[in-house]
């Protein structure tokens, strides 16, 4: 396909030469493909036509949560396509011949029932990178379980190490299993596209919510795999170093990361309690971990004497890592956040001028201002233009619409 959208506008960005067919839904798949859309790739979102059997009422739809829909699907095009209809499959095959990536996150058996599995589509275009995200993997005893973020958080161990000790399992406040699966999938697609430049062949790449969640356990997993220790909940504190975490000030809270002996000494000096350095049981990280409650009580008493802003300034001058704890509205009012320009403006024909979170990365050859964000499409907005690009006449398109093929 050419380096332009169905409306003829030229795409910019480091991935502008690629075309992606997005048959995914809900969050993990759309998160992966949002990266490609934001970096200039042409992304065609495949949606079940209204009125066709098997319509999608899953959360994340345009009318369910408008803000989230704009967040996930900006910069994409929408083609309605019934892949249960033979003519719908024929249209998909024409698209696949010109595409670089196809992504889906159906239950593993669904793609084969539809006849759109990796072998079928890569037979049409051997250069195609076929990407799959599942809840628990493409095979195995749980392969056909429905995947959901909180289920993966629980089964992947995250909920057992989140929250305060004794308060029971706690879900993380963002859909981290979905998001990480999306980001890992995007990395796998990019790696496959790079390898294709050498081999000339695409391949099937896979990840799952469960695998991605386990990968994010990181040092908590290493404690078990290497040391045989089952990590537990530590609340806001770090399991291996003290003092870290949240401390109450005279007007709020402050996050502290005084890791190691040097930071401990700097902290005690800044808090004007230098005698704590010599306190029995406070002499090293392992000792302070053993005496966590005593250390935190001593440090906490000092923190309550001044404001968060005062302590932040004092500790940073002393070289001790710390920072305020913001509500979401305060995050976007923060001076450094405003300086970084992580939000991007977008004019929406219905919502007016709004802002969305942009990519947390920069490219010297592609300024963030390269091309404005485009609103998430209404269902099927680009159907006629995409089909015309594939050679379908207006009468053919009208017939396909009447039959709920598109």
Short mmCIF file of C-alpha atoms in Angstrom, two decimals:
data_model
loop_
_atom_site.label_atom_id
_atom_site.label_comp_id
_atom_site.label_asym_id
_atom_site.label_seq_id
_atom_site.Cartn_x
_atom_site.Cartn_y
_atom_site.Cartn_z
CA UNK A 1 0.00 0.00 0.00
CA UNK A 2 1.08 3.56 -0.56
CA UNK A 3 2.48 5.99 2.00
CA UNK A 4 -0.83 7.79 2.51
CA UNK A 5 -4.16 7.33 4.23
CA UNK A 6 -7.50 6.68 2.58
CA UNK A 7 -8.09 10.44 2.56
CA UNK A 8 -4.88 10.94 0.57
CA UNK A 9 -2.86 12.69 3.30
CA UNK A 10 0.82 11.70 3.41
CA UNK A 11 1.84 9.93 6.60
CA UNK A 12 4.95 11.00 8.50
CA UNK A 13 7.04 9.17 11.06
CA UNK A 14 9.68 6.43 11.27
CA UNK A 15 7.13 3.68 10.53
CA UNK A 16 5.28 5.44 7.72
CA UNK A 17 6.25 2.80 5.15
CA UNK A 18 4.27 0.07 6.93
CA UNK A 19 0.62 -0.93 6.73
CA UNK A 20 -1.03 -2.72 9.66
CA UNK A 21 -4.33 -4.59 9.69
CA UNK A 22 -5.77 -4.45 13.20
CA UNK A 23 -8.28 -7.20 13.95
CA UNK A 24 -7.75 -6.89 17.70
CA UNK A 25 -10.15 -5.44 20.25
CA UNK A 26 -10.51 -4.27 23.88
CA UNK A 27 -7.02 -3.11 25.02
CA UNK A 28 -3.91 -5.26 24.59
CA UNK A 29 -3.96 -5.43 20.79
CA UNK A 30 -5.07 -1.82 20.26
CA UNK A 31 -2.29 -0.72 22.65
CA UNK A 32 0.30 -2.52 20.52
CA UNK A 33 -0.99 -1.00 17.31
CA UNK A 34 -1.43 2.50 18.71
CA UNK A 35 2.38 2.66 18.75
CA UNK A 36 2.47 1.98 15.01
CA UNK A 37 -0.28 4.49 14.28
CA UNK A 38 1.44 7.19 16.33
CA UNK A 39 4.76 6.51 14.55
CA UNK A 40 3.20 7.01 11.13
CA UNK A 41 2.15 3.54 9.99
CA UNK A 42 -1.12 3.16 8.15
CA UNK A 43 -3.39 1.28 10.53
CA UNK A 44 -6.69 -0.12 9.24
CA UNK A 45 -8.96 -1.16 12.09
CA UNK A 46 -11.20 -4.07 11.09
CA UNK A 47 -14.64 -3.93 12.74
CA UNK A 48 -17.76 -6.07 12.52
CA UNK A 49 -20.44 -4.19 10.55
CA UNK A 50 -23.43 -2.91 12.51
CA UNK A 51 -26.30 -5.32 12.02
CA UNK A 52 -24.06 -8.27 11.23
CA UNK A 53 -24.28 -11.30 13.56
CA UNK A 54 -21.56 -11.50 16.18
CA UNK A 55 -21.29 -7.77 16.88
CA UNK A 56 -18.88 -6.71 19.60
CA UNK A 57 -20.27 -5.41 22.88
CA UNK A 58 -17.02 -5.74 24.83
CA UNK A 59 -15.85 -2.84 27.00
CA UNK A 60 -13.72 -0.29 25.24
CA UNK A 61 -16.18 0.47 22.45
CA UNK A 62 -16.69 4.02 21.24
CA UNK A 63 -19.95 4.53 23.10
CA UNK A 64 -18.86 2.74 26.28
CA UNK A 65 -16.01 5.08 27.21
CA UNK A 66 -15.44 7.88 24.73
CA UNK A 67 -12.25 9.19 26.36
CA UNK A 68 -10.64 5.75 26.36
CA UNK A 69 -11.72 5.09 22.77
CA UNK A 70 -10.04 8.28 21.57
CA UNK A 71 -6.99 7.37 23.62
CA UNK A 72 -6.65 3.89 22.06
CA UNK A 73 -7.70 4.45 18.47
CA UNK A 74 -6.44 7.86 17.36
CA UNK A 75 -4.58 7.99 14.05
CA UNK A 76 -6.32 4.86 12.72
CA UNK A 77 -8.73 4.19 9.86
CA UNK A 78 -11.85 2.03 10.23
CA UNK A 79 -13.06 -0.59 7.77
CA UNK A 80 -16.18 -2.59 8.58
CA UNK A 81 -15.64 -6.18 7.46
CA UNK A 82 -17.57 -9.38 8.17
CA UNK A 83 -14.90 -12.07 8.12
CA UNK A 84 -17.52 -14.80 8.47
CA UNK A 85 -18.75 -14.00 4.94
CA UNK A 86 -16.84 -15.39 1.92
CA UNK A 87 -16.79 -11.98 0.26
CA UNK A 88 -15.46 -10.50 3.49
CA UNK A 89 -12.60 -12.99 3.47
CA UNK A 90 -11.93 -12.10 -0.17
CA UNK A 91 -11.58 -8.44 0.81
CA UNK A 92 -9.28 -9.39 3.68
CA UNK A 93 -7.08 -11.38 1.31
CA UNK A 94 -6.71 -8.35 -0.97
CA UNK A 95 -5.69 -6.25 2.03
CA UNK A 96 -3.25 -8.89 3.28
CA UNK A 97 -1.45 -8.98 -0.07
CA UNK A 98 -0.45 -5.34 0.48
CA UNK A 99 -0.01 -5.32 4.26
CA UNK A 100 3.05 -5.72 6.47
CA UNK A 101 1.38 -6.70 9.75
CA UNK A 102 -1.83 -8.44 10.82
CA UNK A 103 -2.71 -8.54 14.53
CA UNK A 104 -5.48 -10.40 16.32
CA UNK A 105 -6.36 -11.26 19.90
CA UNK A 106 -9.17 -13.77 19.46
CA UNK A 107 -9.25 -16.90 21.57
CA UNK A 108 -6.69 -19.19 19.92
CA UNK A 109 -9.20 -21.43 18.10
CA UNK A 110 -11.30 -18.62 16.60
CA UNK A 111 -8.85 -17.54 13.90
CA UNK A 112 -8.71 -21.09 12.54
CA UNK A 113 -12.51 -21.39 12.47
CA UNK A 114 -12.59 -18.15 10.46
CA UNK A 115 -9.83 -19.37 8.14
CA UNK A 116 -7.56 -16.42 8.98
CA UNK A 117 -4.82 -18.19 10.93
CA UNK A 118 -1.13 -17.39 10.39
CA UNK A 119 -0.56 -20.17 7.86
CA UNK A 120 -3.55 -19.11 5.75
CA UNK A 121 -2.66 -15.42 5.61
CA UNK A 122 1.09 -15.92 5.22
CA UNK A 123 0.39 -18.24 2.27
CA UNK A 124 -1.11 -15.17 0.58
CA UNK A 125 1.75 -12.87 1.62
CA UNK A 126 4.90 -14.60 2.92
CA UNK A 127 6.30 -11.24 4.03
CA UNK A 128 3.40 -10.73 6.46
CA UNK A 129 4.21 -10.47 10.16
CA UNK A 130 1.27 -12.12 11.90
CA UNK A 131 0.88 -11.13 15.56
CA UNK A 132 -1.29 -12.83 18.19
CA UNK A 133 -2.09 -11.80 21.74
CA UNK A 134 -3.97 -14.25 23.93
CA UNK A 135 -4.87 -14.51 27.58
CA UNK A 136 -2.80 -17.59 28.39
CA UNK A 137 -0.96 -18.71 25.23
CA UNK A 138 -1.85 -20.31 21.92
CA UNK A 139 -1.84 -23.84 23.35
CA UNK A 140 -1.73 -25.63 26.69
CA UNK A 141 -4.38 -26.44 29.32
CA UNK A 142 -5.63 -22.83 29.67
CA UNK A 143 -5.36 -21.83 26.01
CA UNK A 144 -9.08 -21.28 25.51
CA UNK A 145 -9.77 -19.54 28.79
CA UNK A 146 -11.03 -15.99 28.20
CA UNK A 147 -8.24 -13.53 28.96
CA UNK A 148 -8.85 -10.52 31.19
CA UNK A 149 -6.38 -8.13 32.77
CA UNK A 150 -7.24 -8.67 36.42
CA UNK A 151 -7.25 -12.47 35.97
CA UNK A 152 -3.72 -12.31 34.57
CA UNK A 153 -2.62 -10.00 37.39
CA UNK A 154 -3.80 -12.60 39.88
CA UNK A 155 -2.45 -15.69 38.12
CA UNK A 156 0.83 -13.95 37.25
CA UNK A 157 1.65 -13.20 40.89
CA UNK A 158 1.36 -9.42 40.78
CA UNK A 159 -1.59 -9.18 43.15
CA UNK A 160 0.26 -11.23 45.77
CA UNK A 161 3.03 -8.61 46.01
CA UNK A 162 0.80 -5.51 45.70
CA UNK A 163 -0.82 -3.80 48.68
CA UNK A 164 -0.11 -3.75 52.39
CA UNK A 165 0.81 -6.88 54.34
CA UNK A 166 -2.21 -8.67 55.74
CA UNK A 167 -4.78 -6.84 53.64
CA UNK A 168 -5.16 -9.53 50.98
CA UNK A 169 -4.40 -9.45 47.22
CA UNK A 170 -4.60 -6.07 45.52
CA UNK A 171 -5.02 -5.26 41.83
CA UNK A 172 -2.76 -2.59 40.35
CA UNK A 173 -4.59 0.66 39.51
CA UNK A 174 -3.99 0.39 35.76
CA UNK A 175 -4.63 -2.57 33.38
CA UNK A 176 -0.96 -3.46 33.50
CA UNK A 177 -1.25 -6.98 32.08
CA UNK A 178 -3.10 -5.68 29.02
CA UNK A 179 -0.73 -2.78 28.55
CA UNK A 180 2.44 -4.84 28.95
CA UNK A 181 1.16 -7.52 26.59
CA UNK A 182 0.52 -4.78 24.04
CA UNK A 183 3.97 -3.27 24.42
CA UNK A 184 5.73 -6.66 24.31
CA UNK A 185 3.74 -7.54 21.19
CA UNK A 186 4.76 -4.27 19.53
CA UNK A 187 8.41 -5.05 20.30
CA UNK A 188 8.03 -8.53 18.81
CA UNK A 189 6.45 -7.12 15.64
CA UNK A 190 9.26 -4.59 15.24
CA UNK A 191 11.88 -7.31 15.73
CA UNK A 192 10.17 -9.48 13.09
CA UNK A 193 10.06 -6.55 10.65
CA UNK A 194 13.78 -5.99 11.19
CA UNK A 195 14.55 -9.67 10.59
CA UNK A 196 12.39 -9.56 7.45
CA UNK A 197 14.82 -7.04 5.98
CA UNK A 198 17.44 -9.82 6.00
CA UNK A 199 15.37 -12.95 5.41
CA UNK A 200 12.66 -11.51 3.18
CA UNK A 201 10.13 -13.56 5.16
CA UNK A 202 7.57 -12.60 7.77
CA UNK A 203 6.70 -14.82 10.72
CA UNK A 204 4.18 -15.46 13.47
CA UNK A 205 4.89 -13.62 16.74
CA UNK A 206 2.94 -14.25 19.93
CA UNK A 207 2.59 -13.09 23.49
CA UNK A 208 -0.03 -13.47 26.20
CA UNK A 209 -1.33 -11.51 29.15
CA UNK A 210 -0.04 -14.20 31.51
CA UNK A 211 3.50 -14.31 30.07
CA UNK A 212 3.75 -10.55 29.94
CA UNK A 213 2.58 -10.22 33.52
CA UNK A 214 5.10 -12.78 34.75
CA UNK A 215 7.88 -11.00 32.85
CA UNK A 216 7.00 -7.81 34.72
CA UNK A 217 7.57 -9.51 38.10
CA UNK A 218 11.29 -8.93 37.43
CA UNK A 219 13.26 -8.99 40.72
CA UNK A 220 10.28 -10.41 42.61
CA UNK A 221 10.40 -13.46 40.32
CA UNK A 222 14.17 -13.66 40.72
CA UNK A 223 13.79 -13.91 44.49
CA UNK A 224 11.90 -17.16 44.00
CA UNK A 225 13.73 -18.57 40.96
CA UNK A 226 17.23 -17.95 42.35
CA UNK A 227 16.90 -17.62 46.13
CA UNK A 228 13.85 -19.82 46.72
CA UNK A 229 12.12 -16.99 48.59
CA UNK A 230 8.41 -16.28 48.10
CA UNK A 231 8.06 -12.47 48.09
CA UNK A 232 5.09 -10.94 49.85
CA UNK A 233 3.35 -7.62 50.11
CA UNK A 234 5.31 -4.55 51.20
CA UNK A 235 2.80 -1.80 50.57
CA UNK A 236 4.58 1.40 49.58
CA UNK A 237 7.92 0.18 50.88
CA UNK A 238 10.75 -1.52 49.03
CA UNK A 239 11.26 -5.11 50.16
CA UNK A 240 15.06 -4.90 50.15
CA UNK A 241 15.95 -1.37 51.32
CA UNK A 242 14.84 0.89 54.18
CA UNK A 243 13.79 3.70 54.37
CA UNK A 244 11.87 3.91 51.11
CA UNK A 245 8.23 4.61 50.33
CA UNK A 246 5.62 7.09 51.49
CA UNK A 247 6.06 9.38 54.48
CA UNK A 248 3.58 11.84 55.89
CA UNK A 249 4.62 15.50 56.00
CA UNK A 250 2.97 18.45 57.71
CA UNK A 251 0.72 19.06 54.68
CA UNK A 252 0.64 15.82 52.69
CA UNK A 253 2.91 12.98 51.64
CA UNK A 254 6.35 12.47 50.12
CA UNK A 255 7.93 9.56 48.27
CA UNK A 256 11.42 8.65 49.46
CA UNK A 257 14.10 6.35 47.98
CA UNK A 258 17.08 6.49 50.34
CA UNK A 259 18.82 3.38 49.02
CA UNK A 260 22.21 2.38 50.39
CA UNK A 261 24.44 3.66 53.12
CA UNK A 262 25.48 6.90 51.41
CA UNK A 263 21.86 7.95 50.91
CA UNK A 264 21.01 6.95 54.48
CA UNK A 265 23.68 9.28 55.86
CA UNK A 266 22.60 12.13 53.57
CA UNK A 267 18.99 11.64 54.62
CA UNK A 268 19.78 11.73 58.33
CA UNK A 269 21.79 14.93 57.89
CA UNK A 270 19.02 16.60 55.85
CA UNK A 271 16.39 15.60 58.43
CA UNK A 272 18.65 16.95 61.19
CA UNK A 273 18.77 13.58 62.93
CA UNK A 274 22.42 12.59 62.29
CA UNK A 275 22.47 10.47 65.45
CA UNK A 276 20.31 7.86 63.68
CA UNK A 277 23.33 6.82 61.59
CA UNK A 278 24.92 5.42 64.76
CA UNK A 279 21.72 3.92 66.15
CA UNK A 280 22.12 0.19 66.87
CA UNK A 281 20.40 -1.84 64.15
CA UNK A 282 20.41 1.06 61.67
CA UNK A 283 23.94 0.57 60.31
CA UNK A 284 23.25 -1.15 56.97
CA UNK A 285 20.42 -1.92 54.57
CA UNK A 286 20.00 -5.52 55.84
CA UNK A 287 19.93 -4.27 59.45
CA UNK A 288 17.42 -1.57 58.63
CA UNK A 289 15.21 -4.11 56.84
CA UNK A 290 15.24 -6.21 60.03
CA UNK A 291 14.30 -3.12 62.04
CA UNK A 292 11.97 -1.58 59.46
CA UNK A 293 9.31 -0.34 61.90
CA UNK A 294 11.83 1.39 64.19
CA UNK A 295 13.60 3.07 61.27
CA UNK A 296 10.38 4.26 59.67
CA UNK A 297 9.06 5.58 62.98
CA UNK A 298 12.21 7.59 63.62
CA UNK A 299 12.36 9.02 60.10
CA UNK A 300 8.59 9.54 59.96
CA UNK A 301 8.60 11.71 63.08
CA UNK A 302 11.08 14.08 61.45
CA UNK A 303 9.12 14.30 58.18
CA UNK A 304 5.99 15.50 59.97
CA UNK A 305 7.71 18.71 61.01
CA UNK A 306 7.81 20.36 57.56
CA UNK A 307 5.83 20.55 54.33
CA UNK A 308 6.25 18.28 51.32
CA UNK A 309 7.68 21.13 49.22
CA UNK A 310 10.17 22.06 51.96
CA UNK A 311 11.41 18.50 52.40
CA UNK A 312 11.56 17.91 48.66
CA UNK A 313 13.80 20.94 48.22
CA UNK A 314 16.02 20.03 51.17
CA UNK A 315 16.43 16.38 50.23
CA UNK A 316 17.15 17.07 46.58
CA UNK A 317 19.81 19.59 47.60
CA UNK A 318 21.33 16.83 49.72
CA UNK A 319 21.20 14.38 46.79
CA UNK A 320 18.49 12.15 48.23
CA UNK A 321 15.91 10.89 45.67
CA UNK A 322 12.39 11.98 46.58
CA UNK A 323 9.30 13.61 45.17
CA UNK A 324 5.70 14.64 45.83
CA UNK A 325 2.79 12.27 45.26
CA UNK A 326 0.39 13.74 42.71
CA UNK A 327 -3.23 13.12 41.91
CA UNK A 328 -3.79 12.70 38.16
CA UNK A 329 -4.85 16.35 37.77
CA UNK A 330 -1.68 17.46 39.57
CA UNK A 331 0.46 15.32 37.29
CA UNK A 332 -0.55 17.37 34.27
CA UNK A 333 -0.04 20.65 36.14
CA UNK A 334 3.53 19.76 37.12
CA UNK A 335 6.18 22.07 35.66
CA UNK A 336 8.43 19.24 34.43
CA UNK A 337 5.51 17.37 32.87
CA UNK A 338 4.47 20.53 31.02
CA UNK A 339 8.08 21.02 29.89
CA UNK A 340 8.31 17.45 28.54
CA UNK A 341 5.21 17.98 26.40
CA UNK A 342 3.91 14.45 26.90
CA UNK A 343 0.37 15.56 26.06
CA UNK A 344 -0.59 16.27 22.47
CA UNK A 345 -3.37 18.60 21.36
CA UNK A 346 -6.06 17.31 19.01
CA UNK A 347 -9.05 19.00 17.43
CA UNK A 348 -12.06 16.72 17.50
CA UNK A 349 -15.12 17.49 15.37
CA UNK A 350 -17.48 16.59 18.23
CA UNK A 351 -15.45 17.10 21.41
CA UNK A 352 -13.62 20.26 20.32
CA UNK A 353 -10.00 20.89 21.32
CA UNK A 354 -8.80 18.09 23.59
CA UNK A 355 -5.48 16.61 24.71
CA UNK A 356 -4.22 13.04 24.72
CA UNK A 357 -1.08 11.40 26.04
CA UNK A 358 1.53 11.18 23.33
CA UNK A 359 4.40 8.73 22.95
CA UNK A 360 6.97 8.79 25.79
CA UNK A 361 9.82 8.78 23.27
CA UNK A 362 11.56 11.25 21.01
CA UNK A 363 13.18 11.00 17.57
CA UNK A 364 15.62 13.64 16.39
CA UNK A 365 14.49 13.17 12.78
CA UNK A 366 10.78 13.22 13.59
CA UNK A 367 9.59 16.02 15.88
CA UNK A 368 6.55 15.29 17.99
CA UNK A 369 4.78 17.99 16.02
CA UNK A 370 5.12 15.91 12.81
CA UNK A 371 1.49 15.76 11.83
CA UNK A 372 -1.40 16.45 14.20
CA UNK A 373 -3.16 13.64 16.01
CA UNK A 374 -6.22 12.45 14.13
CA UNK A 375 -9.41 11.55 16.02
CA UNK A 376 -10.42 7.93 16.42
CA UNK A 377 -12.68 7.01 13.50
CA UNK A 378 -16.36 6.27 13.67
CA UNK A 379 -17.08 2.69 12.74
CA UNK A 380 -16.51 2.25 9.03
CA UNK A 381 -15.52 5.86 8.33
CA UNK A 382 -12.99 4.83 5.69
CA UNK A 383 -14.76 1.74 4.33
CA UNK A 384 -15.74 3.22 0.97
CA UNK A 385 -12.33 4.80 0.38
CA UNK A 386 -10.40 1.64 1.31
CA UNK A 387 -12.59 -0.56 -0.90
CA UNK A 388 -12.27 1.91 -3.77
CA UNK A 389 -8.50 1.73 -3.33
CA UNK A 390 -8.80 -2.06 -3.70
CA UNK A 391 -10.69 -1.62 -6.98
CA UNK A 392 -14.32 -1.96 -5.88
CA UNK A 393 -16.85 0.17 -7.78
CA UNK A 394 -19.54 2.18 -5.93
CA UNK A 395 -22.23 -0.30 -6.97
CA UNK A 396 -20.17 -3.19 -5.59
CA UNK A 397 -19.68 -1.36 -2.30
CA UNK A 398 -23.42 -0.66 -2.02
CA UNK A 399 -24.17 -4.35 -2.60
CA UNK A 400 -21.62 -5.41 0.02
CA UNK A 401 -23.15 -3.00 2.52
CA UNK A 402 -26.64 -4.29 1.86
CA UNK A 403 -25.41 -7.84 2.55
CA UNK A 404 -23.62 -6.75 5.78
CA UNK A 405 -20.28 -7.86 4.33
CA UNK A 406 -18.96 -4.36 5.10
#
